[in-house]
Amino acid sequence: MIQVPAQRLLLVPLALWMAHVAASFTIVEAHCRHGVADGQFAGISAIRLLLLSVTATALLALGGNAFAATRAWLATSDGEGDATGARTQLLLICAVASSIALLYLIWAVTFATEARLCR
Amino acid sequence: MALSEEQARIGQLQAAWARASTPLGRLASVSHRSVGARYMLTSAAFFALAGLAALVMRVQLAAPEQRVVGAETYDQLFTMHGVTMMFLFAVPAMQGFAIYLVPLMLGTRELAFPRLNAFGYWLYLLGGGALWISLIASYAPDAGWFDYPPLASARFSPAANIDVYAAAVPLVQVSAIVAAVVLAVTILTRRAPGMSLNRMPLFVWAVLVMAGMIVLAMPPLILDGALLILDRNASTDFFNSGAGGDPLLWQHLFWFFGHPEVYLMLLPGLGTVAMITSTFARHPTSAYPLVATSYVLIGAISFGVWAHHMFTTGESIVGLTIFSAATMTVVIPSGIHVFSMLSTLRHGRMRISVPLLYALAFVFIFIIGGLTGIQLASVPADWQVHDSYFVVAHFHYTLLGGVVMPLLAGTYYWFPKFTGRMLDDRIGYASFALVFAGTNLAFFPMHLAGLEGMPRRVYTYPAGLGWDHYQQLATIGAFLLGAGLLVYLANLVIAYRTGPRASANPWAAGTLEWLPDSPPPDYAFAGSPRVQSAYPLWDEHARPTVPDQMYRLTAPDRKESLETSSLEALPERRIPEPGATLIPLLAGLATAIAFLGTIFDPLWFLVGAAMLAALFVNYAWREPTSVASETASTPVPRSLRYGMGGLLVATGSLFTALFSAYGYLVERDAVWPVAGLPSRPIGLGIAASVAFLAAAGPLELARRSLGASARAALLLGVSVALMLAGLALLAVDAARLDYNWASNATASLEWALTGIWALSALALIVVLATAALRLIQRVDVDRISMLIATVWYGRFVLAVWVPVFAVVYLGGRVL
C-alpha cells in the first residue's frame, strides 16, 4: 500500500493557493507602484513572464499533489490497507480539492497573459 | 452479565448525567440537549418575528401608494427581516439542530467543550435580543442586511441604528464561531468506535464542512463591523473615500463572508434531506463518497465567488469573468447531491411521508432558485436585473428551498426523537400543501415584477407600471405561507401535549440517533455503540441495539465521554465532562457588554473585556482537576488541540482580512501612505519587537520545564513581563506620534493593526499569568495540557507580530 499522509495532501492546495495569490500580488504591486521592470529592456512582458513562471511552478506542484492523491486513492479504493474506507474517502477529497485549485491556476494563466495589470 | 448489574450501571449513569429540573438548574445546564433546544426555540421565535415583519411589508406593497407604514419604518422592517433571517434564524437554527443531534448521531454523550457551547448560546440570545429591542425603540438598523457604507456612515446615517447593527451582528457571529468550533471538534474526536470518517451520517459531514466555513468566513464580518463602528464613533477612515478609504472595502469583506454564509446555511439542509430520503427509501444514499466530497467542494468553491455580488461596482473584465465562471461551477457539486437523492429514491422502496414531501419540495424549489442563480451569474443578465425584485425572488427560492424546507422536513422527522411524541400526519399534509403553494405564489411573481423593472427595497410604488398584480399575488402567497406555518406550529403544539408516544425508531431509520429511546435518557447511550457501517441500525449482524454490542469504556458513576481518533475513530482516552454552571451566562453578559457597549463608546469594549478576563481568571483558579486522563496516549487531548486549532484559524482569518484590507487600499490609492503621512519613527517599534521576541524564549523553556512547576511558573512570569514591557513601548510610541487614527486611512489601518494585535497580546498575558498561578497552586496532567495549548496560542500571537511590525513600521517606507 502507498503510504501518503492524506492530511498533508489536503493542506497543499490551500497553501499553494495562498502562496500564489501573495506572490502574484507582490509582483504586480512591485511593477505598478514601484516601477520594477518598467523599462524597455525588461518591461511588462518580463512581468507577465514572471507571473507565468510562478503560476507554472504552482501548477507543477499542484499537479503532482493531485497525481499523488489520485494514485493513492486508486490504490486504497480496492480496500487494500484501508479496512474502514476512511482513508479512501479522505484521498478522494484531496484529489478533488487539488483539481479545484488547478482550475484556479489555469485561470491565473489567463490573468497573467491577458489582464491589464496596472490601473 | 446479570440483568441486575446492567440495571445498576444504568442507574449510575442516570444519576451522573441527570439534568436539573429547577429554573436555576435549567439556566445553568450545559448539556448539548438543553443548549440545542434553546437554540432551536430561540431561532424559531426570531423566525416568527421576521415573518411578521415580512407580512407587514407585504400588506404595504399589496397595492400602489399604500400608507400602512412610512418609509423609515419600512427601511427598518426590511433590514430587520433580512438581518434576522440571515443571522438570527438560518445559521443558529441549523446549529441548534446540530448541537442537539450530532452527539446522538455520533454515538457519544456530550459535545466537546459544553461550557463554551452554552456561552455561545448566550451571545446569540443577547445579540439577537439587542437587535429586536432596537426595533421597538425605533433604532433598528435600516440600511439593509448588508449595511453598505456610505449610506451606513455617520454622515448619511447619524442615528444609532447602524451602530446597533455594527455591534450586535458581530456578537452573533462570535456565537456562531463558538458553536462551529465545538461541533467540528466533536465530530473529529467523539465518534463512536468504528465510525470512521466515511461512516458518518451525511448530516454530520454537512455540519463539519459548515463549521469549517464559519470559522473561516465569519471573522472578516466581525472585523467589518469593528471597522464600521470605529469609522462612525472614533472618526477613523476605513470606508471614507475622502481620506484614502474605500466604501467598496466594506463590500469585499462583507461578501467574503456573505456568500459562504449562503452555502453554509444550505449544507446542513442538504445533509438533512439526504438522510430523510435515505430513510424513506429504505436505501443507503447513492454515491455516498461523492456526496460527502460534494459538500467539501461546495464549501471550497463558495470562498471564490464573493464578487458576483459586486458585478455592478466597476471591477475589471477578467475579475468579472472568473467570478462568473466560479459561480457557475457550484452547479456541479449541487447537481451531485440532487442526482444522488433522486437515485436513492429510484433504487429504494419509497414511502411517501410528510418529511419526504418537504425533502422533495426542497428539490423543486431549490432547483428553481439554482437556475435563476445561473442566470444571475451571467454578468450581462446581472447588470439588467441587479437590485430588482428578480434578485429577491432568486434568493428567496434558494433559501426557502435550501434552508426552510429542510428545516421543516427535519423538524417533522426528528420531532419524535426530541419529544417522544408523533405528529399528526393529516395536519402535516395540510400544512405542507399550504406551505408549498404559498411559497411559490409568494415568490414566483417576484421574478416577473423584477423583469418588469421593479426595484427592491422600495416602500411603495405608483400605479400603472405593471407591478400591481404581481405584488398582490405575492401578498396572497405570503399569507398562505404564513397560514401553512401556523398549521405546522399547531401540529407541533398539539403533538407535544397529546400526540401518540413514539418508539425509539419510529421511521425504521439506520443512523445512531434512533438507537436510544425517544426522547433519549440523559446519559443517551448505555455504552459506546460499535459501528461497522454508515447505517449501523440496518446492519443485520452487527446492530448495536443490545448491551453486548456496546463498549463500556467510560465509568458509569461520573460524567465522562470517550475521545476517539479522527480518521478511524479508534478509542484514545476518557474525557471528564463538566456539570451545570452559570459561568457561561456571566461570560456571555460580559462579552455582550464589550460588544454592545460600543454603540455608546468604543471604550466599553475594554470594560467588557476586563470583566471577561476577571471571570476567566476566577474560573481557571477554581477549576477542579480531573481524574480521567490516565489512558492518554498523547500528551494533549485531541479535542484540546483541535479546539485551539479552531481558535487560531479564526484569529488568523481575522488578521488575514485586516492585512488584505491594507493591501486592498494600497492597491486602490494612487499615493500610499495617504496624504503624505509623516514617516513613522522606527526605534521604539524595534525595541518592542525585541521584547516580544525575547518573550518567546521563556515561553518555550516553560513548555519544556513542566515537570518543575516553580521553574515553569517563573519562566512564564518572565515572558509576561517582557510582553508587558513591549506593549508599554508601543504605547509610548503611539503617544509620541504626530498623527492619530483619525488622520487618514493609512493611520487608521496602522492603529487597527497594532490595536487588535495588542488586544490579542493582552489576552495572551491574562492566560499566561493565570497558567503561572495555576502551576504554583498544583500541577496535574490537565493543567499541563492546558499550558501546552496556551503556549501554542502564544507562538501564534508572537508570530503575527512580525507582519504587523512590517506593515505598520516599514509599510510607509517601502510602499
GROMACS .gro file of C-alpha atoms in nm, chain B residues 114-371:
model
  258
  233PRO     CA    1  -2.001   2.202   2.677
  234ARG     CA    2  -1.948   2.526   2.873
  235LEU     CA    3  -1.812   2.702   2.567
  236ASN     CA    4  -2.116   2.578   2.380
  237ALA     CA    5  -2.351   2.725   2.641
  238PHE     CA    6  -2.153   3.051   2.631
  239GLY     CA    7  -2.213   3.070   2.255
  240TYR     CA    8  -2.588   3.046   2.304
  241TRP     CA    9  -2.599   3.339   2.546
  242LEU     CA   10  -2.407   3.555   2.299
  243TYR     CA   11  -2.662   3.467   2.033
  244LEU     CA   12  -2.958   3.546   2.257
  245LEU     CA   13  -2.813   3.877   2.379
  246GLY     CA   14  -2.706   3.989   2.030
  247GLY     CA   15  -3.038   3.895   1.872
  248GLY     CA   16  -3.233   4.041   2.162
  249ALA     CA   17  -3.050   4.373   2.129
  250LEU     CA   18  -3.139   4.391   1.760
  251TRP     CA   19  -3.511   4.337   1.823
  252ILE     CA   20  -3.525   4.567   2.123
  253SER     CA   21  -3.376   4.834   1.899
  254LEU     CA   22  -3.672   4.791   1.662
  255ILE     CA   23  -3.916   4.852   1.946
  256ALA     CA   24  -3.719   5.167   2.031
  257SER     CA   25  -3.725   5.272   1.661
  258TYR     CA   26  -3.347   5.249   1.644
  259ALA     CA   27  -3.327   4.929   1.443
  260PRO     CA   28  -3.072   4.901   1.162
  261ASP     CA   29  -3.215   5.050   0.844
  262ALA     CA   30  -2.951   5.023   0.572
  263GLY     CA   31  -3.026   4.670   0.451
  264TRP     CA   32  -2.890   4.342   0.588
  265PHE     CA   33  -2.558   4.414   0.419
  266ASP     CA   34  -2.536   4.766   0.559
  267TYR     CA   35  -2.329   4.928   0.286
  268PRO     CA   36  -2.137   5.247   0.354
  269PRO     CA   37  -2.151   5.531   0.262
  270LEU     CA   38  -2.523   5.500   0.342
  271ALA     CA   39  -2.422   5.337   0.671
  272SER     CA   40  -2.163   5.603   0.750
  273ALA     CA   41  -2.213   5.860   1.025
  274ARG     CA   42  -2.258   6.130   0.764
  275PHE     CA   43  -2.564   5.972   0.599
  276SER     CA   44  -2.696   5.770   0.895
  277PRO     CA   45  -2.609   5.974   1.204
  278ALA     CA   46  -2.855   5.800   1.441
  279ALA     CA   47  -2.761   5.492   1.640
  280ASN     CA   48  -2.944   5.247   1.409
  281ILE     CA   49  -2.627   5.143   1.228
  282ASP     CA   50  -2.428   5.124   1.550
  283VAL     CA   51  -2.673   4.862   1.671
  284TYR     CA   52  -2.600   4.658   1.359
  285ALA     CA   53  -2.224   4.703   1.380
  286ALA     CA   54  -2.218   4.596   1.746
  287ALA     CA   55  -2.484   4.324   1.763
  288VAL     CA   56  -2.423   4.136   1.439
  289PRO     CA   57  -2.055   4.063   1.518
  290LEU     CA   58  -2.163   3.943   1.863
  291VAL     CA   59  -2.391   3.690   1.698
  292GLN     CA   60  -2.108   3.592   1.465
  293VAL     CA   61  -1.882   3.518   1.761
  294SER     CA   62  -2.156   3.290   1.887
  295ALA     CA   63  -2.165   3.110   1.552
  296ILE     CA   64  -1.787   3.064   1.557
  297VAL     CA   65  -1.801   2.921   1.908
  298ALA     CA   66  -2.069   2.672   1.807
  299ALA     CA   67  -1.874   2.584   1.491
  300VAL     CA   68  -1.555   2.505   1.682
  301VAL     CA   69  -1.748   2.295   1.932
  302LEU     CA   70  -1.923   2.099   1.657
  303ALA     CA   71  -1.610   2.045   1.447
  304VAL     CA   72  -1.406   1.925   1.743
  305THR     CA   73  -1.687   1.693   1.849
  306ILE     CA   74  -1.714   1.541   1.504
  307LEU     CA   75  -1.340   1.488   1.477
  308THR     CA   76  -1.286   1.348   1.826
  309ARG     CA   77  -1.603   1.198   1.974
  310ARG     CA   78  -1.733   0.946   1.722
  311ALA     CA   79  -1.834   0.602   1.842
  312PRO     CA   80  -1.562   0.339   1.794
  313GLY     CA   81  -1.567   0.219   1.435
  314MET     CA   82  -1.743   0.524   1.294
  315SER     CA   83  -1.465   0.617   1.056
  316LEU     CA   84  -1.497   0.935   0.851
  317ASN     CA   85  -1.670   0.751   0.567
  318ARG     CA   86  -1.934   0.609   0.803
  319MET     CA   87  -2.055   0.940   0.939
  320PRO     CA   88  -2.414   1.036   0.862
  321LEU     CA   89  -2.428   1.288   0.578
  322PHE     CA   90  -2.583   1.546   0.808
  323VAL     CA   91  -2.267   1.524   1.018
  324TRP     CA   92  -2.050   1.567   0.708
  325ALA     CA   93  -2.251   1.875   0.618
  326VAL     CA   94  -2.216   2.016   0.969
  327LEU     CA   95  -1.841   1.954   0.964
  328VAL     CA   96  -1.799   2.148   0.639
  329MET     CA   97  -2.035   2.419   0.766
  330ALA     CA   98  -1.829   2.454   1.081
  331GLY     CA   99  -1.505   2.491   0.884
  332MET     CA  100  -1.666   2.756   0.666
  333ILE     CA  101  -1.796   2.951   0.964
  334VAL     CA  102  -1.453   2.960   1.128
  335LEU     CA  103  -1.301   3.099   0.809
  336ALA     CA  104  -1.581   3.323   0.685
  337MET     CA  105  -1.720   3.497   0.990
  338PRO     CA  106  -1.411   3.674   1.128
  339PRO     CA  107  -1.398   3.910   0.826
  340LEU     CA  108  -1.753   4.023   0.906
  341ILE     CA  109  -1.662   4.075   1.271
  342LEU     CA  110  -1.371   4.287   1.150
  343ASP     CA  111  -1.602   4.472   0.912
  344GLY     CA  112  -1.836   4.559   1.199
  345ALA     CA  113  -1.547   4.674   1.416
  346LEU     CA  114  -1.409   4.898   1.138
  347LEU     CA  115  -1.753   5.046   1.073
  348ILE     CA  116  -1.818   5.129   1.435
  349LEU     CA  117  -1.471   5.286   1.458
  350ASP     CA  118  -1.546   5.492   1.146
  351ARG     CA  119  -1.871   5.607   1.299
  352ASN     CA  120  -1.770   5.662   1.660
  353ALA     CA  121  -1.393   5.717   1.655
  354SER     CA  122  -1.363   5.910   1.325
  355THR     CA  123  -1.140   5.656   1.153
  356ASP     CA  124  -1.138   5.649   0.772
  357PHE     CA  125  -1.154   5.289   0.658
  358PHE     CA  126  -1.458   5.345   0.437
  359ASN     CA  127  -1.412   5.720   0.382
  360SER     CA  128  -1.304   5.774   0.023
  361GLY     CA  129  -1.216   6.138   0.104
  362ALA     CA  130  -0.930   6.023   0.328
  363GLY     CA  131  -0.792   5.725   0.139
  364GLY     CA  132  -1.051   5.471   0.249
  365ASP     CA  133  -1.297   5.296   0.023
  366PRO     CA  134  -1.665   5.200   0.073
  367LEU     CA  135  -1.604   4.900  -0.151
  368LEU     CA  136  -1.369   4.762   0.114
  369TRP     CA  137  -1.680   4.700   0.321
  370GLN     CA  138  -1.840   4.511   0.034
  371HIS     CA  139  -1.537   4.289  -0.021
  372LEU     CA  140  -1.511   4.197   0.345
  373PHE     CA  141  -1.886   4.157   0.376
  374TRP     CA  142  -1.931   3.935   0.074
  375PHE     CA  143  -1.622   3.729   0.152
  376PHE     CA  144  -1.835   3.631   0.448
  377GLY     CA  145  -2.174   3.675   0.284
  378HIS     CA  146  -2.156   3.425   0.006
  379PRO     CA  147  -2.011   3.138   0.207
  380GLU     CA  148  -2.288   3.227   0.454
  381VAL     CA  149  -2.546   3.123   0.195
  382TYR     CA  150  -2.379   2.788   0.135
  383LEU     CA  151  -2.307   2.716   0.498
  384MET     CA  152  -2.677   2.763   0.571
  385LEU     CA  153  -2.758   2.537   0.282
  386LEU     CA  154  -2.523   2.249   0.367
  387PRO     CA  155  -2.698   2.112   0.677
  388GLY     CA  156  -3.018   2.132   0.475
  389LEU     CA  157  -2.860   1.911   0.211
  390GLY     CA  158  -2.750   1.669   0.482
  391THR     CA  159  -3.099   1.666   0.631
  392VAL     CA  160  -3.278   1.584   0.307
  393ALA     CA  161  -3.014   1.322   0.221
  394MET     CA  162  -3.084   1.140   0.548
  395ILE     CA  163  -3.461   1.171   0.515
  396THR     CA  164  -3.451   1.045   0.158
  397SER     CA  165  -3.241   0.750   0.259
  398THR     CA  166  -3.474   0.660   0.547
  399PHE     CA  167  -3.794   0.682   0.346
  400ALA     CA  168  -3.644   0.499   0.051
  401ARG     CA  169  -3.508   0.232   0.288
  402HIS     CA  170  -3.187   0.252   0.089
  403PRO     CA  171  -2.840   0.388   0.164
  404THR     CA  172  -2.763   0.720  -0.003
  405SER     CA  173  -2.641   0.660  -0.357
  406ALA     CA  174  -2.279   0.760  -0.421
  407TYR     CA  175  -2.218   0.843  -0.054
  408PRO     CA  176  -1.843   0.918  -0.102
  409LEU     CA  177  -1.919   1.158  -0.385
  410VAL     CA  178  -2.196   1.331  -0.191
  411ALA     CA  179  -1.966   1.384   0.109
  412THR     CA  180  -1.698   1.515  -0.128
  413SER     CA  181  -1.952   1.744  -0.294
  414TYR     CA  182  -2.013   1.911   0.043
  415VAL     CA  183  -1.642   1.986   0.075
  416LEU     CA  184  -1.643   2.112  -0.282
  417ILE     CA  185  -1.939   2.343  -0.220
  418GLY     CA  186  -1.758   2.483   0.082
  419ALA     CA  187  -1.434   2.539  -0.110
  420ILE     CA  188  -1.595   2.700  -0.414
  421SER     CA  189  -1.810   2.928  -0.201
  422PHE     CA  190  -1.498   3.120  -0.096
  423GLY     CA  191  -1.417   3.206  -0.456
  424VAL     CA  192  -1.743   3.363  -0.569
  425TRP     CA  193  -1.800   3.662  -0.342
  426ALA     CA  194  -1.752   3.931  -0.604
  427HIS     CA  195  -2.053   3.812  -0.805
  428HIS     CA  196  -2.246   4.031  -0.564
  429MET     CA  197  -2.039   4.322  -0.691
  430PHE     CA  198  -2.073   4.289  -1.068
  431THR     CA  199  -2.200   4.646  -1.095
  432THR     CA  200  -1.921   4.807  -0.893
  433GLY     CA  201  -1.677   4.852  -1.181
  434GLU     CA  202  -1.448   4.552  -1.150
  435SER     CA  203  -1.208   4.451  -1.424
  436ILE     CA  204  -1.340   4.232  -1.703
  437VAL     CA  205  -1.103   3.950  -1.607
  438GLY     CA  206  -1.231   3.966  -1.249
  439LEU     CA  207  -1.590   3.954  -1.368
  440THR     CA  208  -1.513   3.654  -1.587
  441ILE     CA  209  -1.352   3.447  -1.315
  442PHE     CA  210  -1.619   3.519  -1.057
  443SER     CA  211  -1.888   3.442  -1.312
  444ALA     CA  212  -1.723   3.111  -1.405
  445ALA     CA  213  -1.657   3.018  -1.042
  446THR     CA  214  -2.021   3.085  -0.955
  447MET     CA  215  -2.139   2.851  -1.227
  448THR     CA  216  -1.911   2.569  -1.107
  449VAL     CA  217  -2.120   2.540  -0.789
  450VAL     CA  218  -2.375   2.368  -1.010
  451ILE     CA  219  -2.152   2.058  -1.024
  452PRO     CA  220  -2.148   1.961  -0.655
  453SER     CA  221  -2.509   2.077  -0.611
  454GLY     CA  222  -2.604   1.854  -0.903
  455ILE     CA  223  -2.421   1.559  -0.749
  456HIS     CA  224  -2.638   1.597  -0.441
  457VAL     CA  225  -2.968   1.626  -0.626
  458PHE     CA  226  -2.893   1.333  -0.858
  459SER     CA  227  -2.780   1.121  -0.564
  460MET     CA  228  -3.109   1.196  -0.391
  461LEU     CA  229  -3.313   1.102  -0.696
  462SER     CA  230  -3.106   0.788  -0.747
  463THR     CA  231  -3.162   0.686  -0.385
  464LEU     CA  232  -3.536   0.718  -0.434
  465ARG     CA  233  -3.518   0.531  -0.764
  466HIS     CA  234  -3.329   0.236  -0.618
  467GLY     CA  235  -3.513   0.217  -0.286
  468ARG     CA  236  -3.871   0.145  -0.183
  469MET     CA  237  -4.014   0.492  -0.141
  470ARG     CA  238  -4.267   0.555   0.137
  471ILE     CA  239  -4.450   0.884   0.095
  472SER     CA  240  -4.447   1.078   0.422
  473VAL     CA  241  -4.459   1.439   0.532
  474PRO     CA  242  -4.080   1.475   0.585
  475LEU     CA  243  -4.015   1.322   0.242
  476LEU     CA  244  -4.261   1.565   0.081
  477TYR     CA  245  -4.068   1.855   0.228
  478ALA     CA  246  -3.747   1.695   0.102
  479LEU     CA  247  -3.895   1.669  -0.248
  480ALA     CA  248  -4.015   2.029  -0.220
  481PHE     CA  249  -3.652   2.114  -0.150
  482VAL     CA  250  -3.556   1.964  -0.487
  483PHE     CA  251  -3.827   2.153  -0.674
  484ILE     CA  252  -3.779   2.493  -0.510
  485PHE     CA  253  -3.402   2.477  -0.480
  486ILE     CA  254  -3.363   2.388  -0.848
  487ILE     CA  255  -3.568   2.693  -0.949
  488GLY     CA  256  -3.351   2.908  -0.721
  489GLY     CA  257  -3.041   2.745  -0.865
  490LEU     CA  258  -3.146   2.805  -1.224
   0.00000   0.00000   0.00000
